[in-house]
Short mmCIF file of C-alpha atoms in Angstrom, two decimals:
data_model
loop_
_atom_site.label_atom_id
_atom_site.label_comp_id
_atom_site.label_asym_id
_atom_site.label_seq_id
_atom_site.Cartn_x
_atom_site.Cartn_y
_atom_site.Cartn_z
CA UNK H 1 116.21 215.03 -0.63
CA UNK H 2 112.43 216.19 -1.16
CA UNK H 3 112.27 218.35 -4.98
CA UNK H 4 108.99 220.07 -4.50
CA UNK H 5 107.30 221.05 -8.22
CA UNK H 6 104.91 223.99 -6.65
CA UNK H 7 102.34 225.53 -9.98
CA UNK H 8 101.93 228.86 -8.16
CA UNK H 9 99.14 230.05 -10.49
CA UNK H 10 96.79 226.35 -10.09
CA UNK H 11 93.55 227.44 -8.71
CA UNK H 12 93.72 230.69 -9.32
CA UNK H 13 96.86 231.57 -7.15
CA UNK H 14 96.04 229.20 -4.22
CA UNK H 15 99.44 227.49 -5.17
CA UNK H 16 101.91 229.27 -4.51
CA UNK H 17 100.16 231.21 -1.36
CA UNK H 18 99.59 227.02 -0.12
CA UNK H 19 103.36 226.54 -0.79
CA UNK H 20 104.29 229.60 1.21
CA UNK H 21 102.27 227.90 4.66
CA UNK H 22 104.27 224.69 4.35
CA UNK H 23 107.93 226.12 3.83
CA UNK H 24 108.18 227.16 7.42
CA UNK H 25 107.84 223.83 8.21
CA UNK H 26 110.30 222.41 6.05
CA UNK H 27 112.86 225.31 7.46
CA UNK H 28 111.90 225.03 11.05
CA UNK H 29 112.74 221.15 10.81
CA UNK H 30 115.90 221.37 8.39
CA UNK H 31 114.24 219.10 5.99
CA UNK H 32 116.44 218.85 2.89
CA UNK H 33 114.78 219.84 -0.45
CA UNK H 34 114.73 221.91 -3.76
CA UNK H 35 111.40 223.62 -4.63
CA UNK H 36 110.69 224.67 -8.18
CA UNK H 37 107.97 226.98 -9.74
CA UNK H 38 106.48 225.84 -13.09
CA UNK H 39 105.33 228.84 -15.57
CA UNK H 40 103.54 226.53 -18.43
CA UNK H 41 102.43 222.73 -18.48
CA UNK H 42 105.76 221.84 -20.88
CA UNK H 43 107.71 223.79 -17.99
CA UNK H 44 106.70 221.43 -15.35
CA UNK H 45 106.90 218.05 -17.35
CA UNK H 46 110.64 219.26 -18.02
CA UNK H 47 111.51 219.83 -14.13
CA UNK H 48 110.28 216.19 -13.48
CA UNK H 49 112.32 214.93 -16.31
CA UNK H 50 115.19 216.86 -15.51
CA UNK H 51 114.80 215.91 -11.45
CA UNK H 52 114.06 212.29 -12.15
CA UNK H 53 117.21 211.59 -14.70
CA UNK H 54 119.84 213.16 -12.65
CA UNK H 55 118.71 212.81 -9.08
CA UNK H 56 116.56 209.21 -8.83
CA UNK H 57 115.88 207.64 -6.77
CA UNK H 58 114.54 210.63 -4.77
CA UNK H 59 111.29 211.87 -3.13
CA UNK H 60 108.89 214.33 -5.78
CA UNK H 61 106.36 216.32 -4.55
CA UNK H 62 103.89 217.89 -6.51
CA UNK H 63 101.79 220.88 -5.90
CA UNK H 64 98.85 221.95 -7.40
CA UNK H 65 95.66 220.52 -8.93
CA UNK H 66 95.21 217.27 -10.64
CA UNK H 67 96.66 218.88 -13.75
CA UNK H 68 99.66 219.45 -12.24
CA UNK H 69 100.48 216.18 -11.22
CA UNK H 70 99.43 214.79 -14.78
CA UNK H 71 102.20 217.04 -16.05
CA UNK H 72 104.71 216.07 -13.65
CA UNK H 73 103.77 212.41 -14.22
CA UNK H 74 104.16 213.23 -18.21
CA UNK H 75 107.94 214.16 -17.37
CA UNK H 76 109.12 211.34 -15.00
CA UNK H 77 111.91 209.06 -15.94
CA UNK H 78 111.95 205.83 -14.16
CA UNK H 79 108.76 205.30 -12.52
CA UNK H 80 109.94 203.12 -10.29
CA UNK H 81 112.37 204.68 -9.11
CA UNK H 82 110.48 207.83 -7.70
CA UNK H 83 108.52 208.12 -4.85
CA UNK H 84 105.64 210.49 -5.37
CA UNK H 85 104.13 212.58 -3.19
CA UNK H 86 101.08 215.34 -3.31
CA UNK H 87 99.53 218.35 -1.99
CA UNK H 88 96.65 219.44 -3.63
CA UNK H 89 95.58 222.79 -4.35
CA UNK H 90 93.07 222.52 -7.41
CA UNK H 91 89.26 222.56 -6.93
CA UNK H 92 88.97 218.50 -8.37
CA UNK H 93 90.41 216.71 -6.39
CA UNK H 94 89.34 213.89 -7.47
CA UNK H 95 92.96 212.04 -7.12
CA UNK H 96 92.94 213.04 -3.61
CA UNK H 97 89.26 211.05 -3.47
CA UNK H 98 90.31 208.38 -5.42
CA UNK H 99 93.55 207.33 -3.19
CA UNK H 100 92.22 208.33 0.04
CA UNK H 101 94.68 211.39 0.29
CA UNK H 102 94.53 214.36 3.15
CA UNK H 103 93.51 217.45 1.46
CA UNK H 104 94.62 219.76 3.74
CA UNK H 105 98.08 220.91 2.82
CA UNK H 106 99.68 220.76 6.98
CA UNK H 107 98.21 217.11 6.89
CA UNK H 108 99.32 216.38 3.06
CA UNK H 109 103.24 217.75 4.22
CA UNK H 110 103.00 215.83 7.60
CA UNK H 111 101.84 212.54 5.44
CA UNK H 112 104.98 213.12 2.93
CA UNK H 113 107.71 213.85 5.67
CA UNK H 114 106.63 210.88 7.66
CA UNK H 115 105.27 208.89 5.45
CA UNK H 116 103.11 205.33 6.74
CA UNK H 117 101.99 204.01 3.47
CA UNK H 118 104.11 204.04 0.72
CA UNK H 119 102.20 201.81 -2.27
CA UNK H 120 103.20 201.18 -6.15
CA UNK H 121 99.80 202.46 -8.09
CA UNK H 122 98.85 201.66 -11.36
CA UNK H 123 99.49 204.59 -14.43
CA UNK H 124 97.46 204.45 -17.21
CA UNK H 125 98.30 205.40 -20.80
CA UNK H 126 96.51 207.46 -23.61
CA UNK H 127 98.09 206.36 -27.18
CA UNK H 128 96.72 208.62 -29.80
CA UNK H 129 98.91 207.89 -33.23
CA UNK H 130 102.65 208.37 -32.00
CA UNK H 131 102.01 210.10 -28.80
CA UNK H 132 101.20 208.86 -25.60
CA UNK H 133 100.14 210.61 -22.70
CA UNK H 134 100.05 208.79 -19.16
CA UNK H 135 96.95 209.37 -16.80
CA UNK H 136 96.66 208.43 -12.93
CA UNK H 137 93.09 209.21 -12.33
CA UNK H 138 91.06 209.03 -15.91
CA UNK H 139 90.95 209.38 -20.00
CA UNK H 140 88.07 210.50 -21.29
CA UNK H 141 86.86 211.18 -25.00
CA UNK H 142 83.45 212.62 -25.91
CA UNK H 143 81.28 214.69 -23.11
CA UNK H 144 84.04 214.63 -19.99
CA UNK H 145 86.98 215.79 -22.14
CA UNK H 146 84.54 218.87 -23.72
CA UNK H 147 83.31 219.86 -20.69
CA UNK H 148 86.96 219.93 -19.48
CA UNK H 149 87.73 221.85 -22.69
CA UNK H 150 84.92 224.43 -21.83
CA UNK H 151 85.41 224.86 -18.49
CA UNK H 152 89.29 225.84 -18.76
CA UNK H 153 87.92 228.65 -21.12
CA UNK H 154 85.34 229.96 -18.94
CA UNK H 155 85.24 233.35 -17.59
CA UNK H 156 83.82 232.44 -14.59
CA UNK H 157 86.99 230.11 -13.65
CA UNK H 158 88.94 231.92 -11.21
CA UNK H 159 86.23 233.90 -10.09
CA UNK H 160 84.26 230.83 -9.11
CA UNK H 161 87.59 229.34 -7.44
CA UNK H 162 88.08 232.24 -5.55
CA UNK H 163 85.27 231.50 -3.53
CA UNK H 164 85.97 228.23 -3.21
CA UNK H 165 83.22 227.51 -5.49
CA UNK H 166 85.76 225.69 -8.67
CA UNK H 167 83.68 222.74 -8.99
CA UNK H 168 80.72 224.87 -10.15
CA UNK H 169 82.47 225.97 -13.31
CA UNK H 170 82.53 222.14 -14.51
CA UNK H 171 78.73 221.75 -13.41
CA UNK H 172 77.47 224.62 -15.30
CA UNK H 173 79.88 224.00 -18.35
CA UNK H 174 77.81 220.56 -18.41
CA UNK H 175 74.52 221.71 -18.77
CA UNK H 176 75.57 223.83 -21.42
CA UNK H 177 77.54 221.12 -23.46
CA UNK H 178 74.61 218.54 -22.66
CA UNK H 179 72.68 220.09 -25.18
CA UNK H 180 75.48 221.31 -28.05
CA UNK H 181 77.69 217.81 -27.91
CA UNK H 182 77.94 216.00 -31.47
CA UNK H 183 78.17 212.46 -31.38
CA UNK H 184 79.64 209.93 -33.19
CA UNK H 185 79.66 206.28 -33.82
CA UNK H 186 82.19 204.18 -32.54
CA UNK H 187 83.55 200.90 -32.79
CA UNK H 188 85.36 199.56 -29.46
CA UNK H 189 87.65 196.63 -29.27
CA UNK H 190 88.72 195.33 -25.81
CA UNK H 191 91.48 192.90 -24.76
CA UNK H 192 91.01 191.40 -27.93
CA UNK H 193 87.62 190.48 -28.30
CA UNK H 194 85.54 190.99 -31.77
CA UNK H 195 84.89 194.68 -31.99
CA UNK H 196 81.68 196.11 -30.93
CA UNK H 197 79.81 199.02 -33.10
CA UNK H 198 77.53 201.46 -31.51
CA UNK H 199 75.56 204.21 -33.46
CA UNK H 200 76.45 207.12 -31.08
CA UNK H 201 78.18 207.49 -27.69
CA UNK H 202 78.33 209.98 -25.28
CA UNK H 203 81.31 209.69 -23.40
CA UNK H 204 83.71 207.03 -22.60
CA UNK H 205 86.12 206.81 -19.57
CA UNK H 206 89.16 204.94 -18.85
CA UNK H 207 89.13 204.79 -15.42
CA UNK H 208 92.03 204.24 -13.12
CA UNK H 209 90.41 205.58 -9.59
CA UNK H 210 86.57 205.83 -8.84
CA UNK H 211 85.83 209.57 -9.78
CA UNK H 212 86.36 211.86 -12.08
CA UNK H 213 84.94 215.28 -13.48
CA UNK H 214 84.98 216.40 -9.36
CA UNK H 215 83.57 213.67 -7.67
CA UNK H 216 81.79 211.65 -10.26
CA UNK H 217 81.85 207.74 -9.02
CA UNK H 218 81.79 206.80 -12.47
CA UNK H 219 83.71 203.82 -11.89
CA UNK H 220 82.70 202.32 -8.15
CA UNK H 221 85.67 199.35 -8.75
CA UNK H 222 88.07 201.27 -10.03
CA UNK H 223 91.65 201.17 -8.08
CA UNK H 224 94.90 202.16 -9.33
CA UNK H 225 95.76 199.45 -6.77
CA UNK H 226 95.33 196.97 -9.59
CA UNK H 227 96.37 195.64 -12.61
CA UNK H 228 93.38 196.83 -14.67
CA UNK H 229 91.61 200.45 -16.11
CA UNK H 230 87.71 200.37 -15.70
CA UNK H 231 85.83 201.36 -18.75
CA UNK H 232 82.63 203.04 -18.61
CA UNK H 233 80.69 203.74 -21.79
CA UNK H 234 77.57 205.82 -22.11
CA UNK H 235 75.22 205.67 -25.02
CA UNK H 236 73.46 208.41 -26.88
CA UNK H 237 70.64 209.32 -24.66
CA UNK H 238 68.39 212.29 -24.63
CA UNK H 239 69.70 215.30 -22.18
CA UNK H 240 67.16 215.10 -20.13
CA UNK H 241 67.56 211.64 -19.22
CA UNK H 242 71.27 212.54 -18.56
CA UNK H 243 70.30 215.00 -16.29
CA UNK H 244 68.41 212.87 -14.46
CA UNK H 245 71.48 209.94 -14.12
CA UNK H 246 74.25 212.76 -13.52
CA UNK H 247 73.10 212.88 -9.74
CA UNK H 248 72.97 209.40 -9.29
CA UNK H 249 76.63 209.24 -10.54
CA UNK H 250 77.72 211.20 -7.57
CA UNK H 251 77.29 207.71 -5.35
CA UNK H 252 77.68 205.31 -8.24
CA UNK H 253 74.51 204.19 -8.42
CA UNK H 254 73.88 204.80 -12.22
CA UNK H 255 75.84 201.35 -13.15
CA UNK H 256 72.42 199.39 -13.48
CA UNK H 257 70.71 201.99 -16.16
CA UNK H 258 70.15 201.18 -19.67
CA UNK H 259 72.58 202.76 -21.84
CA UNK H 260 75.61 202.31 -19.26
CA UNK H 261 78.77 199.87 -19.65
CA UNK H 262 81.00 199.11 -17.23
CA UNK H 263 83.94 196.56 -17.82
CA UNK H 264 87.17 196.27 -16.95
CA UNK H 265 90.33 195.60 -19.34
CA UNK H 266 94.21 196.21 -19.68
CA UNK H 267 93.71 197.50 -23.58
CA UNK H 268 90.93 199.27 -25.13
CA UNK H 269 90.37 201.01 -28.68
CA UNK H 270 88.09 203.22 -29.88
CA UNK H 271 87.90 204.49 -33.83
CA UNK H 272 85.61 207.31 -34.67
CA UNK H 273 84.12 207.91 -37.82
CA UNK H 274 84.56 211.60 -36.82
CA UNK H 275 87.38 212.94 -34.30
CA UNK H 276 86.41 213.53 -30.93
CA UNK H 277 88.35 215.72 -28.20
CA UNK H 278 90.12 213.88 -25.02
CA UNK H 279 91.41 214.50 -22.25
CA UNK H 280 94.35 212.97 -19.28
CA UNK H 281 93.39 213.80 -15.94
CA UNK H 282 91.12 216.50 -16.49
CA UNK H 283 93.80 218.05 -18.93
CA UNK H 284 92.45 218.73 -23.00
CA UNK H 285 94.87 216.65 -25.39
CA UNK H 286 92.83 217.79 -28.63
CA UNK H 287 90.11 216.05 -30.97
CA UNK H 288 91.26 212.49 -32.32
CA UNK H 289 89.55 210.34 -34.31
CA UNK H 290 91.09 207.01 -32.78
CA UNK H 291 92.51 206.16 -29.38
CA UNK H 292 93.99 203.07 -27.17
CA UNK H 293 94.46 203.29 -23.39
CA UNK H 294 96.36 200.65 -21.57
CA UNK H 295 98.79 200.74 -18.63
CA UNK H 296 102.20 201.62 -18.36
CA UNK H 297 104.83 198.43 -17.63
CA UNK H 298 106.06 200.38 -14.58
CA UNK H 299 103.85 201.52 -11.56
CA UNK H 300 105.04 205.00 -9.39
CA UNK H 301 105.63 204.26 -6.04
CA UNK H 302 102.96 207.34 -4.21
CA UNK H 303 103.37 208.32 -0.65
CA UNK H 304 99.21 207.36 0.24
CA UNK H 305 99.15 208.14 4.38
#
């Protein structure tokens, strides 16, 4: 049985009007399945919990934008015991770059109903205080998550992604945050090593593919094929020098620049004198003043070809 979690309003609408070219199919070839519309982000993590604790193992299906399938992944039970499929709809895409995935939705449905590759991938976690909130492509805190928080705001949203044009929003909400962001010092502690102060930071990433932010190869190693997160740090730098690395970022070639740390780890904290906001996957989890990302025990079998 295929339970397909469709967000008909991701992407300004595109969701539900993608979801209504691929049912045919599923009807024309008597594929068995359930399909359920979400109406709010706690809506859609409770249909994955509810379809994972009564009917796993099965087949899950999300549809929508990267969002989307951070929600879903937010209400799986039993990781393990799912395996995940996607058709995208969002503007991002950036899990679809990250794992390789078709992006058109005929090819995404032909990919999940006869599926060649089926791999376990790697799910990281955001642990702020008591909650936790699980991630498959990034984590950010600092510049990334604002600019996420900004762009979900902006007016220009839909308009832009109904002409196809969705990954402007986040561009233009950059410039504009380049120049307003506070900063804050930070002390980072990683696998256990002695902690590390820094004055001021920009951003930093946990990184469980190689792009984020709509195709920023922030992280050229990064695979959730692995056992590790990549961590990318950058310092407090003057805007105009970030606006000059930002392109270069777009074919990972701004590893080698002053200011710019790249490791990988399995556990990573941050404490901030100040709080900072964050973000899963593109998604705003509000302003926190410490953080630890690490990896869930259990990977999530995905349907990749």
């Amino acid at each position: 049985m295929y339970y397909f979690i469709v967000n008909p309003s991701s992407s300004s609408g595109k969701g539900l009007k993608i979801y209504q070219t691929i049912e045919p199919v599923l009807k024309k070839e008597q594929i068995p399945y359930q399909v359920f519309l979400t109406k709010s982000s706690a809506h859609t993590a409770y249909l994955a919990r509810e379809i994972s604790e009564k009917h796993a193992p099965c087949i899950i299906v999300a549809v929508g934008g990267d969002g989307t399938v951070n929600d879903v992944l937010n209400g799986l039970c039993n990781l393990s015991s799912i395996v995940f499929g996607y058709i995208p709809t969002g503007s991002g895409n950036d899990l679809c770059r990250g794992l390789h995935l078709p992006t058109k939705p005929q090819d995404a449905l032909r990919a999940i109903l006869s599926p060649e590759v089926v791999r376990p991938v790697s799910v990281g976690v955001l642990t702020c205080g008591s909650k936790k909130r699980r991630f498959l492509v990034s984590s950010g805190i600092g510049f990334d998550a604002e600019v996420c928080r900004q762009a979900q705001r902006s007016p220009l949203k839909d308009f832009l992604n109904r002409l196809r044009l969705g990954k402007l929003t986040y561009a233009g909400t950059a410039l504009g945050v380049l120049f307003h962001l506070k900063s804050s010092p930070l002390t980072l502690a990683v696998d256990g090593n002695p902690p590390k102060r820094l004055d001021g930071f920009l951003f930093a990433a946990a990184m469980n593919l190689k792009y984020e932010g709509g195709g920023f190869m922030f992280c050229p190693d990064a695979s959730a094929k692995d056992d590790v997160l990549d961590l990318i740090l950058v310092e407090r730098m003057a805007p105009l020098k970030i606006l000059l690395l930002l392109p270069t970022a777009l074919v990972g070639k701004h590893t080698s620049f002053s200011g710019i740390h790249i490791c990988r780890f399995k556990t990573a904290s941050l404490q901030l004198d100040k709080p900072l906001i964050t973000h899963t996957d593109g998604e705003p989890q509000g302003e926190q003043p410490s953080i630890v990302w690490s990896l869930e025990q259990e990977r999530l079998p995905f349907i990749l070809k």
